[in-house]
Amino acid sequence: MRGQLDGHRVAFLAADGVEQDELVEPRRAVEAAGGSTELLSIALGEIQAYRGDVDAEDRFPVDLLVGRADLDSYDGLILPGGALGPDRLRTDDHAVAFVRHAMHIGKPVAAIGHGPWLLIEAGAVSGRTLTSWPSLRTDIVNAGGTYVNEKVVVDRNLVTSRGTADLHSFCTALVGKFTQQPEAVGWR
């Protein structure tokens, strides 16, 4: 993967409660492929990561508020999971608008675990096939998407995965997708 993402800048959108490995491993994959990463959130300072939504792990410095971020300055967007972080993000208008706009313009987006909650809140899953943490199946179907229980699913500009057990497949797929040019198709 070395060099595949040279010159690419990738945004990670996360909040307190993010699943540690679902933030750390994709960041490592992007950086190992030569890309740079920036952590966006809904509050400045640091976000607290967890393992399994209950065990506090590391804290990560926030680079920029999502409400001040310019989507055009990123080559891709990653939405890590954990039940707590995405639940906080989906109630923030700036976070939802950022995700909605990324999907609308066909920017490469990758979401794992509970990360697709943001896609649902942004109205961006209708007509899409995706996977997620199993408890989101009904939410995806009710939002007009097709849920499949697979390690990783690629649907146009969107890469989704079930969770930490599938991180290797997720990271490989997102690096591959992020090397491609953004698609000129919206989600509507």
C-alpha positions in Angstrom: 0.0 0.0 0.0 3.0 2.3 0.4 2.7 5.4 -1.8 -0.9 4.8 -3.1 -2.2 7.8 -1.2 0.8 10.1 -1.6 -0.6 13.7 -1.5 -4.0 12.6 -0.4 -5.6 14.2 2.7 -8.2 12.2 4.6 -10.6 13.5 7.2 -11.7 11.3 10.1 -14.9 12.4 11.8 -15.2 11.2 15.3 -16.4 12.2 18.8 -16.0 10.9 22.4 -16.9 7.3 22.5 -15.2 6.3 19.2 -14.1 2.7 19.0 -10.3 2.8 19.5 -9.2 0.3 16.8 -11.7 1.7 14.3 -10.0 5.1 14.5 -6.4 3.9 14.9 -6.1 1.2 12.3 -7.6 3.1 9.3 -5.4 6.1 10.2 -2.4 3.8 10.2 -3.5 2.4 6.8 -3.9 5.8 5.2 -0.6 7.0 6.6 1.2 3.8 5.6 -0.1 4.4 2.1 1.4 7.9 2.1 -1.7 9.9 3.0 -2.1 12.5 5.7 -5.0 12.4 8.2 -6.9 15.1 10.1 -9.3 14.4 13.0 -12.5 16.4 12.9 -15.0 16.6 15.7 -17.8 18.6 17.2 -15.7 20.0 20.1 -12.1 21.1 20.3 -9.6 19.5 22.7 -9.4 15.7 22.8 -11.8 12.9 22.2 -11.9 9.8 24.4 -11.7 6.4 22.6 -13.2 3.2 24.0 -12.9 -0.5 23.5 -16.3 -2.2 23.3 -18.1 1.0 24.3 -17.1 0.5 28.0 -13.4 0.4 28.5 -11.7 3.8 28.2 -8.6 3.7 26.0 -6.5 6.5 24.5 -7.4 10.2 24.0 -6.8 11.8 20.6 -6.3 15.5 19.8 -8.9 17.1 17.6 -7.4 19.0 14.7 -10.4 21.0 13.6 -14.1 21.5 14.3 -16.2 19.8 11.6 -18.3 23.1 11.3 -15.1 24.9 10.2 -13.8 22.2 7.9 -13.7 22.7 4.1 -14.7 19.4 2.5 -13.0 20.4 -0.7 -9.6 20.2 1.1 -10.0 16.5 1.7 -9.7 13.5 -0.7 -11.8 11.3 1.5 -13.8 10.9 4.7 -13.7 8.1 7.2 -16.4 7.5 9.8 -15.2 5.2 12.6 -17.7 3.4 14.8 -18.3 2.7 18.4 -21.9 3.2 19.5 -21.3 6.3 21.6 -19.3 8.5 19.2 -21.5 8.2 16.1 -24.6 8.6 18.3 -23.2 12.0 19.4 -22.2 13.0 15.9 -25.6 12.2 14.3 -27.2 14.9 16.6 -24.9 17.6 15.4 -26.1 19.6 12.4 -22.5 20.4 11.2 -21.4 16.8 11.3 -24.5 15.6 9.5 -24.2 18.3 6.8 -20.6 17.5 6.3 -21.4 13.8 5.7 -24.4 14.7 3.5 -22.3 16.9 1.3 -19.5 14.4 1.0 -22.0 11.7 -0.2 -23.8 14.1 -2.5 -20.7 15.1 -4.4 -19.4 11.5 -4.6 -16.4 12.0 -2.3 -14.9 8.7 -1.2 -16.5 7.8 2.2 -15.7 4.8 4.4 -17.8 3.9 7.5 -17.3 1.0 9.9 -19.3 -0.4 12.8 -21.8 2.2 14.0 -20.4 4.9 11.6 -23.2 4.3 9.1 -25.6 6.0 11.6 -24.2 9.3 10.2 -25.0 8.2 6.7 -28.6 7.3 7.8 -29.0 10.7 9.5 -27.7 12.4 6.4 -30.3 10.7 4.2 -27.5 9.0 2.2 -28.3 5.3 2.3 -31.5 5.1 0.1 -30.7 2.9 -2.9 -27.4 1.8 -1.5 -26.1 -1.6 -0.4 -24.0 -1.5 2.7 -23.0 -3.3 5.9 -22.5 -2.2 9.4 -22.5 -3.4 13.0 -25.5 -5.9 12.9 -27.7 -3.8 15.2 -28.0 -1.1 12.5 -29.6 -3.5 10.0 -33.2 -2.3 10.7 -32.1 1.4 10.6 -30.4 0.9 7.2 -33.5 -0.9 5.8 -35.9 1.7 7.2 -33.8 4.4 5.6 -34.1 2.7 2.2 -30.8 0.9 2.0 -30.0 -2.8 1.5 -28.2 -4.4 4.4 -25.8 -7.3 3.7 -23.8 -9.2 6.3 -20.3 -9.1 4.7 -16.9 -8.1 5.8 -16.8 -5.1 3.5 -19.1 -3.6 0.9 -18.2 -1.1 -1.8 -21.1 0.7 -3.4 -20.0 3.5 -5.7 -18.1 6.0 -3.5 -19.0 4.3 -0.3 -17.0 1.6 1.6 -18.7 0.0 4.7 -17.6 -2.7 7.1 -19.1 -4.5 10.1 -16.6 -3.8 12.9 -13.2 -4.4 14.4 -13.0 -8.1 13.3 -13.1 -6.9 9.7 -10.5 -4.1 10.0 -7.9 -5.6 7.6 -10.5 -5.9 4.8 -11.9 -2.5 5.5 -8.5 -0.8 5.4 -7.5 -2.5 2.2 -10.8 -1.5 0.5 -10.8 2.1 1.7 -7.2 2.7 0.5 -8.1 1.2 -2.8 -11.2 3.4 -3.1 -9.5 6.5 -2.0 -6.8 6.2 -4.8 -9.6 6.5 -7.4 -11.0 9.8 -8.6 -14.2 11.0 -6.9 -17.3 9.9 -8.7 -19.4 12.5 -10.3 -22.6 10.8 -9.2 -24.6 11.9 -6.2 -26.6 9.7 -4.0 -30.0 11.0 -5.1 
